Amino acid sequence: MHENNADREVITRASGEACGSKIISIPGAMILDFIPIRFNSRMERALQNAILSVPGAKGIKNVTVEETWYYWLIGHTRCVIITGDVVR
């Protein structure tokens, strides 16, 4: 069961980042993306990194999400940065 974070005490503001890559991909042709490496879990990992960065944190609210990406010779990497108010 999920608890409501709206009534919890804000400890501080924190952020977490996580990246994932796809190898053998062609920019703009998503059908040709192969070999994902930690790609689909990057949002969840960034959220966990933000919460775990503050001792005693139980959750996060007022979340903002940023995504950056870059292409390299035979693939691309996408990174997610989640920032929010950490609550206990």
Short mmCIF file of N, CA and C in Angstrom, two decimals, residues 10-65:
data_model
loop_
_atom_site.label_atom_id
_atom_site.label_comp_id
_atom_site.label_asym_id
_atom_site.label_seq_id
_atom_site.Cartn_x
_atom_site.Cartn_y
_atom_site.Cartn_z
N VAL A 10 9.32 17.45 4.98
CA VAL A 10 10.39 17.57 3.99
C VAL A 10 11.73 17.67 4.72
N ILE A 11 12.67 16.82 4.34
CA ILE A 11 14.01 16.84 4.94
C ILE A 11 14.90 17.83 4.18
N THR A 12 15.00 17.64 2.90
CA THR A 12 15.86 18.47 2.06
C THR A 12 15.53 18.22 0.60
N ARG A 13 16.19 18.90 -0.28
CA ARG A 13 16.04 18.68 -1.73
C ARG A 13 17.21 17.79 -2.17
N ALA A 14 16.93 16.85 -3.03
CA ALA A 14 17.98 15.93 -3.48
C ALA A 14 17.76 15.58 -4.94
N SER A 15 18.80 15.04 -5.55
CA SER A 15 18.66 14.57 -6.93
C SER A 15 19.43 13.27 -7.10
N GLY A 16 19.01 12.52 -8.09
CA GLY A 16 19.66 11.27 -8.43
C GLY A 16 19.70 11.12 -9.93
N GLU A 17 20.72 10.44 -10.41
CA GLU A 17 20.91 10.28 -11.85
C GLU A 17 21.17 8.82 -12.17
N ALA A 18 20.72 8.40 -13.33
CA ALA A 18 21.00 7.06 -13.83
C ALA A 18 21.00 7.10 -15.35
N CYS A 19 21.86 6.30 -15.95
CA CYS A 19 21.98 6.27 -17.40
C CYS A 19 21.81 4.85 -17.93
N GLY A 20 21.47 4.75 -19.17
CA GLY A 20 21.37 3.48 -19.86
C GLY A 20 21.76 3.68 -21.31
N SER A 21 22.21 2.60 -21.94
CA SER A 21 22.69 2.70 -23.32
C SER A 21 22.03 1.65 -24.20
N LYS A 22 22.06 1.92 -25.47
CA LYS A 22 21.69 0.93 -26.48
C LYS A 22 22.82 0.87 -27.48
N ILE A 23 23.28 -0.35 -27.70
CA ILE A 23 24.38 -0.56 -28.64
C ILE A 23 23.79 -1.02 -29.96
N ILE A 24 24.47 -0.68 -31.02
CA ILE A 24 24.05 -0.97 -32.38
C ILE A 24 22.70 -0.30 -32.65
N SER A 25 22.70 1.00 -32.58
CA SER A 25 21.48 1.75 -32.85
C SER A 25 21.77 2.82 -33.90
N ILE A 26 20.73 3.19 -34.60
CA ILE A 26 20.83 4.22 -35.61
C ILE A 26 19.94 5.38 -35.17
N PRO A 27 20.48 6.60 -35.03
CA PRO A 27 19.67 7.73 -34.58
C PRO A 27 18.41 7.91 -35.43
N GLY A 28 17.27 8.05 -34.75
CA GLY A 28 16.02 8.29 -35.43
C GLY A 28 15.32 7.04 -35.93
N ALA A 29 15.96 5.88 -35.86
CA ALA A 29 15.35 4.63 -36.33
C ALA A 29 15.23 3.67 -35.16
N MET A 30 14.22 3.90 -34.32
CA MET A 30 14.09 3.13 -33.09
C MET A 30 13.92 1.64 -33.35
N ILE A 31 13.46 1.27 -34.50
CA ILE A 31 13.28 -0.15 -34.79
C ILE A 31 14.63 -0.86 -34.90
N LEU A 32 15.69 -0.10 -35.09
CA LEU A 32 17.02 -0.70 -35.24
C LEU A 32 17.85 -0.60 -33.96
N ASP A 33 17.21 -0.37 -32.81
CA ASP A 33 17.94 -0.34 -31.54
C ASP A 33 18.10 -1.76 -31.02
N PHE A 34 19.30 -2.14 -30.72
CA PHE A 34 19.59 -3.46 -30.20
C PHE A 34 20.41 -3.36 -28.93
N ILE A 35 20.46 -4.42 -28.18
CA ILE A 35 21.29 -4.60 -27.00
C ILE A 35 21.15 -3.45 -25.99
N PRO A 36 20.00 -3.37 -25.31
CA PRO A 36 19.86 -2.35 -24.25
C PRO A 36 20.67 -2.73 -23.02
N ILE A 37 21.37 -1.78 -22.45
CA ILE A 37 22.18 -1.99 -21.25
C ILE A 37 21.68 -1.02 -20.19
N ARG A 38 20.93 -1.55 -19.20
CA ARG A 38 20.36 -0.77 -18.11
C ARG A 38 19.55 0.41 -18.63
N PHE A 39 18.92 0.24 -19.77
CA PHE A 39 18.20 1.32 -20.44
C PHE A 39 16.81 1.54 -19.86
N ASN A 40 16.03 0.49 -19.72
CA ASN A 40 14.64 0.63 -19.29
C ASN A 40 14.49 0.92 -17.81
N SER A 41 15.50 0.67 -17.00
CA SER A 41 15.39 0.88 -15.55
C SER A 41 15.97 2.21 -15.09
N ARG A 42 16.37 3.07 -16.00
CA ARG A 42 17.07 4.29 -15.59
C ARG A 42 16.21 5.24 -14.77
N MET A 43 14.91 5.34 -15.05
CA MET A 43 14.02 6.22 -14.27
C MET A 43 13.91 5.72 -12.83
N GLU A 44 13.68 4.43 -12.67
CA GLU A 44 13.57 3.85 -11.33
C GLU A 44 14.89 3.97 -10.56
N ARG A 45 16.01 3.74 -11.22
CA ARG A 45 17.31 3.85 -10.55
C ARG A 45 17.61 5.29 -10.15
N ALA A 46 17.26 6.26 -10.98
CA ALA A 46 17.48 7.67 -10.64
C ALA A 46 16.65 8.07 -9.43
N LEU A 47 15.41 7.59 -9.37
CA LEU A 47 14.54 7.87 -8.23
C LEU A 47 15.12 7.27 -6.96
N GLN A 48 15.55 6.03 -7.02
CA GLN A 48 16.16 5.37 -5.85
C GLN A 48 17.44 6.09 -5.43
N ASN A 49 18.25 6.52 -6.38
CA ASN A 49 19.49 7.25 -6.06
C ASN A 49 19.19 8.55 -5.34
N ALA A 50 18.13 9.25 -5.74
CA ALA A 50 17.76 10.50 -5.07
C ALA A 50 17.33 10.23 -3.63
N ILE A 51 16.50 9.22 -3.42
CA ILE A 51 16.01 8.90 -2.08
C ILE A 51 17.14 8.39 -1.19
N LEU A 52 17.98 7.52 -1.73
CA LEU A 52 19.07 6.94 -0.94
C LEU A 52 20.18 7.94 -0.62
N SER A 53 20.20 9.07 -1.31
CA SER A 53 21.26 10.07 -1.06
C SER A 53 21.05 10.82 0.25
N VAL A 54 19.86 10.66 0.86
CA VAL A 54 19.54 11.34 2.12
C VAL A 54 19.21 10.29 3.17
N PRO A 55 20.03 10.19 4.24
CA PRO A 55 19.75 9.22 5.30
C PRO A 55 18.39 9.47 5.95
N GLY A 56 17.62 8.41 6.16
CA GLY A 56 16.32 8.52 6.81
C GLY A 56 15.18 8.87 5.88
N ALA A 57 15.44 9.01 4.59
CA ALA A 57 14.40 9.37 3.64
C ALA A 57 13.47 8.20 3.38
N LYS A 58 12.18 8.51 3.23
CA LYS A 58 11.17 7.49 2.95
C LYS A 58 10.54 7.66 1.58
N GLY A 59 10.67 8.83 1.00
CA GLY A 59 10.05 9.09 -0.30
C GLY A 59 10.48 10.43 -0.85
N ILE A 60 9.85 10.80 -1.94
CA ILE A 60 10.20 12.06 -2.59
C ILE A 60 8.92 12.66 -3.19
N LYS A 61 8.80 13.99 -3.15
CA LYS A 61 7.65 14.67 -3.75
C LYS A 61 8.13 15.91 -4.48
N ASN A 62 7.22 16.55 -5.20
CA ASN A 62 7.56 17.72 -6.02
C ASN A 62 8.71 17.40 -6.97
N VAL A 63 8.54 16.36 -7.72
CA VAL A 63 9.59 15.80 -8.56
C VAL A 63 9.68 16.51 -9.91
N THR A 64 10.92 16.75 -10.35
CA THR A 64 11.17 17.20 -11.71
C THR A 64 12.10 16.18 -12.37
N VAL A 65 11.91 16.01 -13.66
CA VAL A 65 12.70 15.03 -14.41
C VAL A 65 13.37 15.73 -15.58
#
